CSV table of C-alpha atoms in Angstrom, one decimal:
chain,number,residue,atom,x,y,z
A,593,UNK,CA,229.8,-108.5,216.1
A,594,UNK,CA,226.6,-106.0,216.5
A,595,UNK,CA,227.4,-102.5,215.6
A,596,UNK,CA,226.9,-99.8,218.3
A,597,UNK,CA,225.4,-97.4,216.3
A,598,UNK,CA,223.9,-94.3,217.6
A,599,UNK,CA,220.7,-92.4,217.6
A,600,UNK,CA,221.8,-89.9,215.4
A,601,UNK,CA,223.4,-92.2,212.9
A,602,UNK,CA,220.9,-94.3,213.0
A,603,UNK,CA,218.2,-91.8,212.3
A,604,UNK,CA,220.2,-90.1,209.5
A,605,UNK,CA,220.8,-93.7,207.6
A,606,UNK,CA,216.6,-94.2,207.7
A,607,UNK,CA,216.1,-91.0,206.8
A,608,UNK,CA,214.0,-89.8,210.0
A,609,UNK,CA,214.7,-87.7,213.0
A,610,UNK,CA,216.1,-88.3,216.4
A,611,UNK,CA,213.0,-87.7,218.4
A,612,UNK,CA,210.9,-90.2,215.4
A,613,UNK,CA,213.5,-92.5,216.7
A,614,UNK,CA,212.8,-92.4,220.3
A,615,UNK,CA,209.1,-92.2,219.9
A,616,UNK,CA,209.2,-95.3,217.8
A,617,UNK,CA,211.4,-96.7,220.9
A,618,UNK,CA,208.7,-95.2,223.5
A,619,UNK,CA,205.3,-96.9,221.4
A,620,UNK,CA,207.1,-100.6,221.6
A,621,UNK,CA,207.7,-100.0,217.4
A,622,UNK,CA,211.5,-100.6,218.2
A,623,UNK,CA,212.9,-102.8,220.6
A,624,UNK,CA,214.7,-100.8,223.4
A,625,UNK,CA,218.3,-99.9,222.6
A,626,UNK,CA,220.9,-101.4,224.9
A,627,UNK,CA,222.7,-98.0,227.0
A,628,UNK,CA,226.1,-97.0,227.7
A,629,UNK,CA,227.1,-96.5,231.3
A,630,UNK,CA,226.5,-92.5,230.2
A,631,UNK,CA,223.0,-93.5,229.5
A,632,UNK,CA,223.8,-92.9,225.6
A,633,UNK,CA,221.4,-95.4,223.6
A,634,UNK,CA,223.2,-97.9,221.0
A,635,UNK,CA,221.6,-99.9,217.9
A,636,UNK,CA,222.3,-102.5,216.2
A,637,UNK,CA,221.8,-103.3,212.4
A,638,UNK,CA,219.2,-104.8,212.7
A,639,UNK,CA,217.5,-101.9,214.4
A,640,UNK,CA,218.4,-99.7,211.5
A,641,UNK,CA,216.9,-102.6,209.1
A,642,UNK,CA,213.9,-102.5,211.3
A,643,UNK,CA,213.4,-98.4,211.3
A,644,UNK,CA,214.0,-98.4,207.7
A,645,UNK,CA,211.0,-100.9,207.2
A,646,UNK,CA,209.2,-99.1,209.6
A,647,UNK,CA,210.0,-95.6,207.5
A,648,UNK,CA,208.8,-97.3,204.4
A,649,UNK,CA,205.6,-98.2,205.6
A,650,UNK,CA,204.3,-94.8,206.8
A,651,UNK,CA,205.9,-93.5,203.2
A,652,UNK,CA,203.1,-95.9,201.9
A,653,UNK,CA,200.8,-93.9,204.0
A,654,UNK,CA,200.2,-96.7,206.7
A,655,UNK,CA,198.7,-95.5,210.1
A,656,UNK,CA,201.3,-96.6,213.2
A,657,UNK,CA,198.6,-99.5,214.2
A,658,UNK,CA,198.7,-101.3,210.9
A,659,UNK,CA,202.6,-100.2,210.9
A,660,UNK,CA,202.4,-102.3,214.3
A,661,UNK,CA,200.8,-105.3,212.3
A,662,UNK,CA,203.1,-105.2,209.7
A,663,UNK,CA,206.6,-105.5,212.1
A,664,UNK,CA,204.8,-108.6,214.0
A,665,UNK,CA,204.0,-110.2,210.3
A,666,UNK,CA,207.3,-109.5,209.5
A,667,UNK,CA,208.7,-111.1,213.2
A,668,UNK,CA,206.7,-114.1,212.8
A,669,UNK,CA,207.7,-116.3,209.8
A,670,UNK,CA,205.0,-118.4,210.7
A,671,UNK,CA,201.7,-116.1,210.1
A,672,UNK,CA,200.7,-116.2,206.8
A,673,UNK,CA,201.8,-113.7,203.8
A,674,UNK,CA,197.9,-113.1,203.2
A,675,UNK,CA,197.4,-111.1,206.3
A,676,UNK,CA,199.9,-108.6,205.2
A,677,UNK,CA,198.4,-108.4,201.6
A,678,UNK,CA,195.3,-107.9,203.2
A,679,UNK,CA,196.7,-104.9,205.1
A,680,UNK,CA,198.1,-103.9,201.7
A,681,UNK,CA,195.3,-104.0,199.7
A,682,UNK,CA,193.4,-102.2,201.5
A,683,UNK,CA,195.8,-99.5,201.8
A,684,UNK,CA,195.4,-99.4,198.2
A,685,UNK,CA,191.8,-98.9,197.8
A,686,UNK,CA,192.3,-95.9,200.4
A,687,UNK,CA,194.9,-94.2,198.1
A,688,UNK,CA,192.3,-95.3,195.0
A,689,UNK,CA,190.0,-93.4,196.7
A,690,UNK,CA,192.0,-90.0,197.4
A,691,UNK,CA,193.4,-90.4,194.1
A,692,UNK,CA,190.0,-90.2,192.7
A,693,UNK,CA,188.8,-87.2,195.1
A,694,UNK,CA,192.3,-85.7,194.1
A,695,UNK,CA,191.4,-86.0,190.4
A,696,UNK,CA,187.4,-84.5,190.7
A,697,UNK,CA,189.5,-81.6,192.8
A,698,UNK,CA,191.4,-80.8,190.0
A,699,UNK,CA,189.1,-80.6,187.3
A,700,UNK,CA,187.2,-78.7,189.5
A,701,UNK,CA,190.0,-75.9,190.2
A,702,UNK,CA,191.0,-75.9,186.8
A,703,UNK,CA,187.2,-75.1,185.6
A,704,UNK,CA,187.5,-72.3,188.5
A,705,UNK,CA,190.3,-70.9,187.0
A,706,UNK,CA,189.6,-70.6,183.3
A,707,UNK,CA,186.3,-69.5,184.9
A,708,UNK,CA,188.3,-66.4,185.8
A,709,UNK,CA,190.5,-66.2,183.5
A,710,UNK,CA,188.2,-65.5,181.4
A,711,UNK,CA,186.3,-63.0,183.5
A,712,UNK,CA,189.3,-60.9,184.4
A,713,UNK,CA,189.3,-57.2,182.8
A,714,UNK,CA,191.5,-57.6,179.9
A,715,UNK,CA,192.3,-61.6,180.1
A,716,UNK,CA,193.8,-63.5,182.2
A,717,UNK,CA,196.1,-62.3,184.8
A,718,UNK,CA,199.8,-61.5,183.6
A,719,UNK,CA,200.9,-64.6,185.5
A,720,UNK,CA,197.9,-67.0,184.7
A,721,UNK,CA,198.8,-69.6,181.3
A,722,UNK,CA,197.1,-68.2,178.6
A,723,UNK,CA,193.2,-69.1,177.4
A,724,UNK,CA,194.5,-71.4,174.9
A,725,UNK,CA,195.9,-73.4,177.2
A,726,UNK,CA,193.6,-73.5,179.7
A,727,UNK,CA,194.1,-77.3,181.3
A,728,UNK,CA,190.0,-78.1,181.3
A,729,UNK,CA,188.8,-78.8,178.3
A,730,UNK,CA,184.8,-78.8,179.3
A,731,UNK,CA,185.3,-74.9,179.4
A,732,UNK,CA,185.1,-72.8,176.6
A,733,UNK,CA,188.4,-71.2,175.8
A,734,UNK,CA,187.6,-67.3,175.9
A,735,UNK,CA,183.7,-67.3,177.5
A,736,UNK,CA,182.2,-63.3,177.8
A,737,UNK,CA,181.8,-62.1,181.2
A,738,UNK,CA,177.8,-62.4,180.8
A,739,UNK,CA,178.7,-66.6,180.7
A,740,UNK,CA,180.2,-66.9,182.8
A,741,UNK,CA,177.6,-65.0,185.4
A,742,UNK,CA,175.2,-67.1,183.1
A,743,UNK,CA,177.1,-70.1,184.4
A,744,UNK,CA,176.9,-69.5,188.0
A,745,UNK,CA,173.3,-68.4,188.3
A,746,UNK,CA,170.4,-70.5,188.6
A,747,UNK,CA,168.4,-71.5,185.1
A,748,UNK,CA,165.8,-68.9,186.3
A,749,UNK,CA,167.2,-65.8,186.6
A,750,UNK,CA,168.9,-63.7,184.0
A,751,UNK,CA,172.7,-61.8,184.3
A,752,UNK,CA,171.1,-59.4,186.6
A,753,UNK,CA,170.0,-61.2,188.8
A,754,UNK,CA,166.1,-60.9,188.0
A,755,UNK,CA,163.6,-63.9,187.0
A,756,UNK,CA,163.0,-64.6,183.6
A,757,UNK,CA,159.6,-65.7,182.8
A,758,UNK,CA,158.0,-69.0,182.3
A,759,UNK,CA,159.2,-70.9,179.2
A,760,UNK,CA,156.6,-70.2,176.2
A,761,UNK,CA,154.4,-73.0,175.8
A,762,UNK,CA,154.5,-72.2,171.9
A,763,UNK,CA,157.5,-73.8,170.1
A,764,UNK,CA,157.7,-76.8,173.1
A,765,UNK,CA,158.9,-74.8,175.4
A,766,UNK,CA,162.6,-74.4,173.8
A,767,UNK,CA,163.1,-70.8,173.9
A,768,UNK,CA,163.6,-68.3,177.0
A,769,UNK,CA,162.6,-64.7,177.0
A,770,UNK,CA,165.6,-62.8,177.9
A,771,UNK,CA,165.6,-59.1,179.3
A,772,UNK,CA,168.0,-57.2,177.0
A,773,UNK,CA,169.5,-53.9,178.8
């Protein structure tokens, strides 16, 4: 015997909404559910099977047209598995990919806020962690003010803002002149 389940239910036991539901109906995703004479739709389990599959897909990030490939894989026993581990792996190498931009992201925030952390008046800000745990470890734990200017101006210019001369040619060219106000 099929259960008659309905929307609602059906959308609560995968875990998406009513309108996901009939949208997923509307694209051809689901099969169309049979009516009652009121017009009421009714699903089977294998519907729910079927929306929970679908659900678990775009949870794995998949876009609704490799979501589409996936459901005909999975209706035709006869494809081969290796099309859907293509379509797998290379989902993989996308979330690689954000992972890694995620990462750099990070490290770069975290440098921004030791950054001011350290140049607040006084410290950190009362809610900020404090310098000695300051999450990237590339930044100096309690930098002046001065560096961290220093560290967003250009080689050639000084804390103020003006040019600094030429390196010396004596001594290999090591040393800078600096003003000193």
């Amino acid at each position: 015997m099929n259960a008659k389940l309905s929307i609602g239910l059906v959308a609560r036991r995968t875990g998406v909404t009513v309108p996901t539901v009939r949208y997923y109906e509307e694209i051809g995703l689901l099969p169309p559910a049979s009516r009652t004479e009121s017009g009421q739709r009714h699903y089977g389990e294998a519907t729910v099977r079927r929306l929970a599959f679908i659900r678990r897909c775009r949870d794995f990030g998949f876009p609704l047209e490799q979501v589409r490939e996936l459901v005909a894989l999975v209706d035709d026993p006869e494809r081969p598995c290796a099309e859907a581990r293509a379509l797998a792996a290379s989902r993989l190498e996308d979330v690689r990919r954000k992972l890694d931009e995620l990462k750099a992201l990070e490290t770069s925030l975290a440098a921004f806020v030791c950054g001011c952390d350290a140049a607040c008046v006084g410290g950190p800000a009362v809610d900020a962690p404090s310098s000695r745990t300051c999450p990237c470890p590339h930044v100096p734990l309690r930098p002046t003010r001065r560096a961290v200017v220093r560290r967003a101006l250009p080689r050639t210019m000084d804390v103020s803002g003006r040019d600094l001369p030429e390196p010396s040619s004596e001594g290999h060219g090591l040393h800078r002149h600096r003003h000193r106000h």
